[in-house]
Short mmCIF file of C-alpha atoms and ligand atoms in Angstrom, two decimals:
data_model
loop_
_atom_site.label_atom_id
_atom_site.label_comp_id
_atom_site.label_asym_id
_atom_site.label_seq_id
_atom_site.Cartn_x
_atom_site.Cartn_y
_atom_site.Cartn_z
CA UNK A 1 2.77 17.98 -18.27
CA UNK A 2 2.04 19.53 -21.61
CA UNK A 3 -0.61 18.57 -24.04
CA UNK A 4 -1.78 20.38 -27.10
CA UNK A 5 -4.50 19.62 -29.51
CA UNK A 6 -4.39 21.09 -32.96
CA UNK A 7 -6.63 20.33 -35.88
CA UNK A 8 -5.02 20.16 -39.25
CA UNK A 9 -7.42 21.75 -41.68
CA UNK A 10 -8.73 19.41 -44.31
CA UNK A 11 -7.25 16.21 -42.99
CA UNK A 12 -9.20 15.86 -39.77
CA UNK A 13 -6.08 14.42 -38.18
CA UNK A 14 -5.32 15.23 -34.57
CA UNK A 15 -1.72 16.20 -33.99
CA UNK A 16 -0.78 15.55 -30.38
CA UNK A 17 2.12 16.31 -28.07
CA UNK A 18 2.78 13.96 -25.17
CA UNK A 19 5.30 13.37 -22.45
CA UNK A 20 6.29 9.73 -22.30
CA UNK A 21 8.40 8.33 -19.47
CA UNK A 22 10.53 5.33 -20.39
CA UNK A 23 11.75 2.80 -17.85
CA UNK A 24 14.31 0.63 -19.64
CA UNK A 25 15.01 -1.30 -16.41
CA UNK A 26 17.17 -4.41 -16.23
CA UNK A 27 18.14 -7.46 -18.28
CA UNK A 28 16.65 -7.29 -21.77
CA UNK A 29 14.65 -4.19 -20.72
CA UNK A 30 16.85 -1.53 -22.39
CA UNK A 31 16.98 -3.31 -25.77
CA UNK A 32 13.25 -4.03 -26.00
CA UNK A 33 12.33 -0.48 -24.94
CA UNK A 34 14.73 0.84 -27.59
CA UNK A 35 12.77 -1.07 -30.26
CA UNK A 36 9.41 0.13 -28.92
CA UNK A 37 10.68 3.71 -29.05
CA UNK A 38 11.78 3.14 -32.65
CA UNK A 39 8.20 2.16 -33.46
CA UNK A 40 6.76 5.15 -31.57
CA UNK A 41 9.16 7.46 -33.45
CA UNK A 42 7.78 6.08 -36.69
CA UNK A 43 4.22 6.66 -35.46
CA UNK A 44 5.12 10.29 -34.67
CA UNK A 45 6.71 10.74 -38.08
CA UNK A 46 3.76 9.29 -39.90
CA UNK A 47 0.95 10.93 -37.93
CA UNK A 48 2.68 14.20 -37.08
CA UNK A 49 2.72 13.80 -33.29
CA UNK A 50 5.50 14.89 -30.98
CA UNK A 51 6.47 12.73 -28.04
CA UNK A 52 8.98 14.08 -25.53
CA UNK A 53 10.76 11.28 -23.65
CA UNK A 54 12.25 11.17 -20.21
CA UNK A 55 14.04 8.18 -18.69
CA UNK A 56 13.34 6.81 -15.25
CA UNK A 57 15.54 4.45 -13.26
CA UNK A 58 13.73 1.56 -11.57
CA UNK A 59 14.70 -1.79 -10.11
CA UNK A 60 18.30 -2.93 -10.37
CA UNK A 61 19.23 0.03 -12.57
CA UNK A 62 18.12 2.35 -9.76
CA UNK A 63 19.87 0.28 -7.07
CA UNK A 64 23.15 0.61 -8.99
CA UNK A 65 22.89 4.40 -9.02
CA UNK A 66 20.90 5.32 -5.90
CA UNK A 67 21.16 2.22 -3.69
CA UNK A 68 17.36 1.81 -3.69
CA UNK A 69 15.04 0.33 -6.36
CA UNK A 70 12.68 3.34 -6.44
CA UNK A 71 13.24 7.01 -5.57
CA UNK A 72 10.82 9.88 -4.92
CA UNK A 73 12.36 11.51 -7.97
CA UNK A 74 11.34 8.53 -10.13
CA UNK A 75 7.77 8.66 -8.81
CA UNK A 76 7.58 12.40 -9.50
CA UNK A 77 8.91 11.94 -13.04
CA UNK A 78 6.35 9.21 -13.73
CA UNK A 79 3.54 11.39 -12.35
CA UNK A 80 4.64 14.28 -14.57
CA UNK A 81 4.28 12.15 -17.69
CA UNK A 82 1.19 11.23 -19.71
CA UNK A 83 2.12 7.56 -19.67
CA UNK A 84 4.99 5.26 -18.74
CA UNK A 85 6.45 2.56 -20.95
CA UNK A 86 8.56 -0.02 -19.16
CA UNK A 87 10.85 -2.86 -20.25
CA UNK A 88 11.46 -5.21 -17.37
CA UNK A 89 13.15 -5.23 -14.01
CA UNK A 90 15.07 -7.77 -11.96
CA UNK A 91 18.09 -10.01 -12.38
CA UNK A 92 19.26 -13.53 -11.72
CA UNK A 93 18.37 -14.16 -8.07
CA UNK A 94 21.26 -16.63 -7.68
CA UNK A 95 24.05 -14.49 -9.04
CA UNK A 96 23.02 -10.84 -8.92
CA UNK A 97 24.23 -8.75 -5.94
CA UNK A 98 20.79 -7.07 -5.89
CA UNK A 99 19.43 -10.22 -4.22
CA UNK A 100 21.86 -9.96 -1.31
CA UNK A 101 19.92 -6.87 -0.20
CA UNK A 102 16.99 -7.18 2.16
CA UNK A 103 13.69 -7.90 0.31
CA UNK A 104 12.36 -4.35 0.57
CA UNK A 105 15.42 -3.05 -1.30
CA UNK A 106 15.44 -5.57 -4.16
CA UNK A 107 14.40 -4.72 -7.75
CA UNK A 108 10.85 -6.19 -7.46
CA UNK A 109 10.13 -3.89 -4.50
CA UNK A 110 10.66 -0.96 -6.87
CA UNK A 111 8.01 -2.27 -9.24
CA UNK A 112 5.52 -2.90 -6.44
CA UNK A 113 6.34 0.54 -5.02
CA UNK A 114 5.68 2.40 -8.26
CA UNK A 115 2.41 0.49 -8.83
CA UNK A 116 1.24 1.54 -5.38
CA UNK A 117 2.54 5.13 -5.61
CA UNK A 118 0.75 5.70 -8.91
CA UNK A 119 -2.36 3.85 -7.71
CA UNK A 120 -2.21 1.47 -10.68
CA UNK A 121 -4.86 -0.89 -9.38
CA UNK A 122 -6.04 -2.33 -12.70
CA UNK A 123 -3.67 -4.67 -14.49
CA UNK A 124 -4.90 -5.76 -17.92
CA UNK A 125 -3.14 -8.78 -19.37
CA UNK A 126 -4.42 -9.96 -22.73
CA UNK A 127 -3.61 -13.54 -23.72
CA UNK A 128 -4.19 -14.09 -27.39
CA UNK A 129 -3.25 -16.90 -29.74
CA UNK A 130 -1.75 -15.63 -33.00
CA UNK A 131 -2.76 -17.78 -35.90
CA UNK A 132 0.83 -17.64 -37.21
CA UNK A 133 2.16 -18.92 -33.89
CA UNK A 134 -0.15 -21.89 -33.43
CA UNK A 135 2.88 -24.17 -33.67
CA UNK A 136 4.23 -22.65 -30.45
CA UNK A 137 1.03 -23.41 -28.52
CA UNK A 138 1.62 -26.39 -26.23
CA UNK A 139 -2.02 -27.51 -26.36
CA UNK A 140 -3.52 -30.15 -28.66
CA UNK A 141 -5.04 -29.05 -31.97
CA UNK A 142 -8.57 -30.01 -30.90
CA UNK A 143 -8.26 -27.88 -27.75
CA UNK A 144 -6.90 -24.90 -29.68
CA UNK A 145 -9.76 -24.98 -32.20
CA UNK A 146 -10.16 -21.50 -33.70
CA UNK A 147 -7.77 -20.08 -31.11
CA UNK A 148 -8.53 -17.99 -28.08
CA UNK A 149 -8.53 -14.40 -26.99
CA UNK A 150 -8.91 -13.53 -23.34
CA UNK A 151 -7.92 -10.73 -21.01
CA UNK A 152 -7.03 -11.11 -17.38
CA UNK A 153 -8.08 -8.14 -15.27
CA UNK A 154 -5.88 -8.45 -12.20
CA UNK A 155 -6.22 -6.28 -9.10
CA UNK A 156 -2.73 -4.86 -8.60
CA UNK A 157 -2.45 -2.76 -5.45
CA UNK A 158 -4.10 -4.88 -2.75
CA UNK A 159 -4.35 -8.41 -1.44
CA UNK A 160 -1.41 -10.50 -0.26
CA UNK A 161 1.10 -8.27 -2.00
CA UNK A 162 0.30 -5.26 0.16
CA UNK A 163 -1.16 -6.71 3.38
CA UNK A 164 0.84 -6.66 6.58
CA UNK A 165 3.77 -9.07 6.56
CA UNK A 166 6.33 -10.08 9.11
CA UNK A 167 8.74 -12.80 10.10
CA UNK A 168 9.18 -13.39 13.81
CA UNK A 169 10.78 -15.98 16.03
CA UNK A 170 8.74 -17.45 18.85
CA UNK A 171 10.42 -19.86 21.26
CA UNK A 172 13.17 -20.54 18.74
CA UNK A 173 10.67 -21.28 15.95
CA UNK A 174 10.54 -18.86 13.02
CA UNK A 175 7.12 -17.83 11.87
CA UNK A 176 6.17 -15.78 8.80
CA UNK A 177 2.83 -14.04 8.19
CA UNK A 178 1.41 -12.50 5.01
CA UNK A 179 -2.05 -10.95 5.10
CA UNK A 180 -4.66 -11.01 2.33
CA UNK A 181 -6.77 -7.87 2.81
CA UNK A 182 -9.39 -6.29 0.56
CA UNK A 183 -11.86 -3.51 1.22
CA UNK A 184 -15.11 -3.46 -0.71
CA UNK A 185 -14.04 -0.24 -2.46
CA UNK A 186 -10.90 -1.93 -3.78
CA UNK A 187 -12.97 -4.83 -5.09
CA UNK A 188 -15.64 -2.57 -6.56
CA UNK A 189 -13.30 -0.39 -8.63
CA UNK A 190 -11.51 -3.35 -10.25
CA UNK A 191 -14.84 -5.11 -10.88
CA UNK A 192 -16.15 -1.97 -12.61
CA UNK A 193 -13.06 -1.96 -14.88
CA UNK A 194 -13.63 -5.60 -15.78
CA UNK A 195 -17.30 -5.07 -16.60
CA UNK A 196 -16.50 -1.95 -18.64
CA UNK A 197 -13.99 -3.96 -20.65
CA UNK A 198 -16.47 -6.83 -21.05
CA UNK A 199 -19.00 -4.39 -22.53
CA UNK A 200 -16.52 -3.73 -25.35
CA UNK A 201 -15.83 -7.42 -25.90
CA UNK A 202 -18.20 -10.38 -25.79
CA UNK A 203 -19.98 -9.34 -22.56
CA UNK A 204 -18.78 -12.21 -20.38
CA UNK A 205 -16.96 -11.93 -17.05
CA UNK A 206 -15.53 -14.87 -15.16
CA UNK A 207 -14.68 -13.77 -11.62
CA UNK A 208 -12.09 -16.03 -10.02
CA UNK A 209 -11.79 -16.50 -6.27
CA UNK A 210 -11.42 -19.08 -3.51
CA UNK A 211 -14.76 -18.43 -1.86
CA UNK A 212 -14.97 -21.98 -0.51
CA UNK A 213 -12.13 -21.12 1.88
CA UNK A 214 -11.28 -17.41 2.12
CA UNK A 215 -13.28 -14.58 3.69
CA UNK A 216 -11.64 -12.11 1.31
CA UNK A 217 -13.00 -14.19 -1.59
CA UNK A 218 -16.51 -14.28 -0.13
CA UNK A 219 -16.47 -10.49 0.09
CA UNK A 220 -15.04 -10.38 -3.44
CA UNK A 221 -17.92 -12.50 -4.74
CA UNK A 222 -20.62 -10.43 -3.07
CA UNK A 223 -19.20 -7.09 -4.27
CA UNK A 224 -18.76 -8.42 -7.83
CA UNK A 225 -22.40 -9.52 -7.77
CA UNK A 226 -23.47 -6.02 -6.70
CA UNK A 227 -21.46 -4.45 -9.53
CA UNK A 228 -22.92 -6.94 -12.03
CA UNK A 229 -26.40 -5.50 -11.35
CA UNK A 230 -25.31 -2.32 -13.17
CA UNK A 231 -24.36 -4.39 -16.24
CA UNK A 232 -27.46 -6.43 -17.08
CA UNK A 233 -26.06 -7.28 -20.53
CA UNK A 234 -22.95 -8.95 -19.11
CA UNK A 235 -23.05 -12.61 -18.12
CA UNK A 236 -21.21 -13.18 -14.87
CA UNK A 237 -19.78 -16.51 -13.83
CA UNK A 238 -17.82 -17.29 -10.66
CA UNK A 239 -15.04 -19.84 -10.72
CA UNK A 240 -12.76 -21.18 -8.00
CA UNK A 241 -9.11 -20.46 -8.69
CA UNK A 242 -7.98 -24.10 -8.66
CA UNK A 243 -10.68 -24.98 -11.18
CA UNK A 244 -9.70 -21.95 -13.30
CA UNK A 245 -6.07 -23.13 -13.41
CA UNK A 246 -7.38 -26.44 -14.75
CA UNK A 247 -9.88 -24.93 -17.21
CA UNK A 248 -7.19 -22.71 -18.74
CA UNK A 249 -5.47 -25.77 -20.16
CA UNK A 250 -8.59 -27.91 -20.60
CA UNK A 251 -10.65 -25.39 -22.57
CA UNK A 252 -9.17 -21.86 -22.78
CA UNK A 253 -11.74 -20.84 -25.42
CA UNK A 254 -14.42 -20.54 -22.73
CA UNK A 255 -12.77 -17.41 -21.27
CA UNK A 256 -13.12 -13.81 -22.30
CA UNK A 257 -12.65 -11.43 -19.35
CA UNK A 258 -11.16 -13.04 -16.24
CA UNK A 259 -11.47 -10.82 -13.15
CA UNK A 260 -9.35 -11.73 -10.16
CA UNK A 261 -7.33 -10.56 -7.16
CA UNK A 262 -3.63 -9.75 -7.19
CA UNK A 263 -1.97 -13.07 -6.33
CA UNK A 264 -4.38 -15.29 -8.28
CA UNK A 265 -3.96 -12.93 -11.24
CA UNK A 266 -0.18 -13.13 -11.02
CA UNK A 267 -0.31 -16.92 -11.24
CA UNK A 268 -3.14 -17.29 -13.77
CA UNK A 269 -1.69 -14.68 -16.12
CA UNK A 270 1.58 -16.62 -16.38
CA UNK A 271 -0.42 -19.75 -17.08
CA UNK A 272 -2.58 -18.01 -19.70
CA UNK A 273 0.50 -16.60 -21.43
CA UNK A 274 2.17 -20.01 -21.53
CA UNK A 275 -0.97 -21.46 -23.04
CA UNK A 276 -0.61 -19.05 -25.96
CA UNK A 277 2.91 -20.42 -26.41
CA UNK A 278 4.33 -16.98 -26.94
CA UNK A 279 4.95 -15.05 -23.76
CA UNK A 280 7.30 -12.84 -25.80
CA UNK A 281 4.21 -11.49 -27.59
CA UNK A 282 2.02 -10.45 -24.68
CA UNK A 283 1.55 -6.88 -23.56
CA UNK A 284 0.06 -5.45 -20.40
CA UNK A 285 -1.31 -2.22 -19.00
CA UNK A 286 -1.55 -1.06 -15.40
CA UNK A 287 -4.07 1.73 -15.01
CA UNK A 288 -5.41 4.05 -12.35
CA UNK A 289 -8.76 5.87 -12.26
CA UNK A 290 -7.65 8.33 -14.94
CA UNK A 291 -6.25 7.63 -18.38
CA UNK A 292 -2.73 7.41 -16.96
CA UNK A 293 -1.02 4.04 -17.15
CA UNK A 294 2.19 2.06 -16.99
CA UNK A 295 2.69 -0.32 -19.89
CA UNK A 296 5.02 -3.29 -19.85
CA UNK A 297 5.48 -6.67 -21.50
CA UNK A 298 4.03 -9.61 -19.56
CA UNK A 299 7.39 -11.37 -19.55
CA UNK A 300 10.37 -10.81 -17.27
CA UNK A 301 13.88 -9.46 -17.71
CA UNK A 302 15.49 -12.67 -19.09
CA UNK A 303 19.00 -11.84 -17.78
CA UNK A 304 20.39 -14.95 -19.49
CA UNK A 305 19.94 -13.42 -22.96
CA UNK A 306 20.36 -9.73 -22.05
CA UNK A 307 22.44 -7.63 -24.44
CA UNK A 308 22.65 -10.38 -27.08
CA UNK A 309 20.11 -9.01 -29.55
CA UNK A 310 18.02 -12.18 -29.03
CA UNK A 311 15.03 -10.87 -27.06
CA UNK A 312 11.63 -10.58 -28.69
CA UNK A 313 10.62 -6.88 -28.59
CA UNK A 314 7.03 -7.53 -29.75
CA UNK A 315 5.42 -7.65 -26.28
CA UNK A 316 6.92 -4.22 -25.54
CA UNK A 317 5.90 -2.87 -28.95
CA UNK A 318 2.35 -4.13 -28.35
CA UNK A 319 2.46 -2.55 -24.88
CA UNK A 320 3.31 0.72 -26.61
CA UNK A 321 0.23 0.14 -28.80
CA UNK A 322 -1.88 -0.30 -25.65
CA UNK A 323 -0.40 2.96 -24.37
CA UNK A 324 -1.43 4.75 -27.58
CA UNK A 325 -4.94 3.36 -27.20
CA UNK A 326 -5.66 3.65 -23.48
CA UNK A 327 -3.61 6.63 -22.27
CA UNK A 328 -3.14 8.78 -25.37
CA UNK A 329 -6.47 8.06 -27.04
CA UNK A 330 -4.75 7.40 -30.39
CA UNK A 331 -6.76 4.40 -31.60
CA UNK A 332 -5.82 4.69 -35.23
CA UNK A 333 -2.12 4.74 -34.37
CA UNK A 334 -2.54 1.76 -32.02
CA UNK A 335 -4.29 -0.15 -34.81
CA UNK A 336 -1.39 0.70 -37.13
CA UNK A 337 1.19 -0.72 -34.71
CA UNK A 338 -0.83 -3.91 -34.19
CA UNK A 339 -1.29 -4.31 -37.94
CA UNK A 340 2.46 -3.82 -38.48
CA UNK A 341 3.22 -6.61 -35.99
CA UNK A 342 0.70 -8.84 -37.73
CA UNK A 343 2.22 -8.06 -41.15
CA UNK A 344 5.77 -8.88 -40.05
CA UNK A 345 4.60 -12.19 -38.56
CA UNK A 346 2.65 -13.03 -41.71
CA UNK A 347 5.81 -12.36 -43.72
CA UNK A 348 7.50 -15.04 -41.64
CA UNK A 349 9.94 -13.04 -39.50
CA UNK A 350 10.56 -14.51 -36.04
CA UNK A 351 12.82 -13.97 -33.06
CA UNK A 352 14.33 -17.12 -31.54
CA UNK A 353 11.58 -17.67 -28.95
CA UNK A 354 8.86 -18.01 -31.60
CA UNK A 355 10.97 -19.48 -34.39
CA UNK A 356 9.61 -22.39 -36.40
CA UNK A 357 10.57 -24.25 -39.59
CA UNK A 358 10.50 -22.22 -42.78
CA UNK A 359 10.51 -18.85 -40.97
CA UNK A 360 13.21 -16.17 -41.04
CA UNK A 361 15.16 -15.74 -37.82
CA UNK A 362 15.88 -12.11 -36.85
CA UNK A 363 17.35 -10.36 -33.83
CA UNK A 364 15.79 -7.79 -31.50
CA UNK A 365 16.88 -4.73 -33.50
CA UNK A 366 15.91 -6.21 -36.89
CA UNK A 367 12.45 -7.08 -35.56
CA UNK A 368 12.04 -3.47 -34.38
CA UNK A 369 13.21 -2.17 -37.78
CA UNK A 370 10.78 -4.42 -39.65
CA UNK A 371 7.80 -3.40 -37.52
CA UNK A 372 8.68 0.31 -37.72
CA UNK A 373 9.04 0.01 -41.50
CA UNK A 374 5.62 -1.66 -41.74
CA UNK A 375 3.84 1.35 -40.21
C1 IPM B 1 4.36 -9.64 -12.52
C2 IPM B 1 5.60 -10.02 -11.76
C3 IPM B 1 5.65 -9.20 -10.49
C4 IPM B 1 4.40 -9.54 -9.69
C5 IPM B 1 6.94 -9.43 -9.66
C6 IPM B 1 8.17 -9.13 -10.47
C7 IPM B 1 6.92 -8.68 -8.37
O1 IPM B 1 5.60 -11.39 -11.52
O2 IPM B 1 4.25 -8.46 -12.91
O3 IPM B 1 3.52 -10.51 -12.74
O4 IPM B 1 4.38 -10.54 -8.97
O5 IPM B 1 3.44 -8.79 -9.80
MG1 MG B 2 4.04 -12.46 -12.43
#
């Protein structure tokens, strides 16, 4: 890893060198990462930084070359970088040969493996309604109101995803078991992240669980309450996950920071992104205890439109902006990328997924060009 900090006399601008690992992945992954890199190149040009890139194979792309979705080499390369920017992984489960492999060798196992190997326990998934994209929001005007802006803080390396699992046959009857396990340390560290984030926003945390049924949720609730004592300015509310699923469509404005465990967060974050009507716009960050992180769009690999220059690269470009902000500490540059996205939307450019009457339809590469040019 190399990192230099130089001060340019007179301008007060920090010129930085970073190592960025790119994971193009599968489906639309390579084309959306290409556009995000275009935007990062423009950031480097404008602000004088130097990013050195390395490419990592993950998911199906790794299976095709190495027979497994994640290699030790890939983990080492990710660890040697300052941050990782990912496209998407996975293919069509009905037609892709990757899904004939046993579950632990399929593309998704690679993603889960790298999250665990890099200890990326904090998954931040903002769900934001762009004013320009109100037409794409499936909710009624009176529910949308002034729009909404929430962030789901999802625990990412514990719970059902990583508990013991097995499928056995007993007396000719097949039985499958998945285990939902959390230690108080795992709950505490994600709760601390959520409260820290809340302190920078409107100081509200809604912790989501199923404490009326699950022991793991009762522990979750008690640890979150302990953590809350260190943040007297933050208002904490607890909500049952079934109620939260309902409230997200009934009144999404009520939410700011939603803190929840891995599986609930997986489900609720898809719901929250659908509510914004523009899943192609939503970024995400997966962080560990340090400033290191893996950044990826909230959407999947969309194999049906892969390679057709139709995918919306904005979620990946905004994930690159999150990377600038959280891992590289380049706030001004992150602001510039977000402003460029906003400008291009205001000018009426749209990819197919967010197209509406009177707007200008562009492809993946054109959208990347426009955003890079707006920086
Ligand atoms: C996500 C995805 C993954 C998850 C899959 C691909 C394993 O749905 O990032 O939300 O369930 O975490
Ligand atoms: Mg998901």
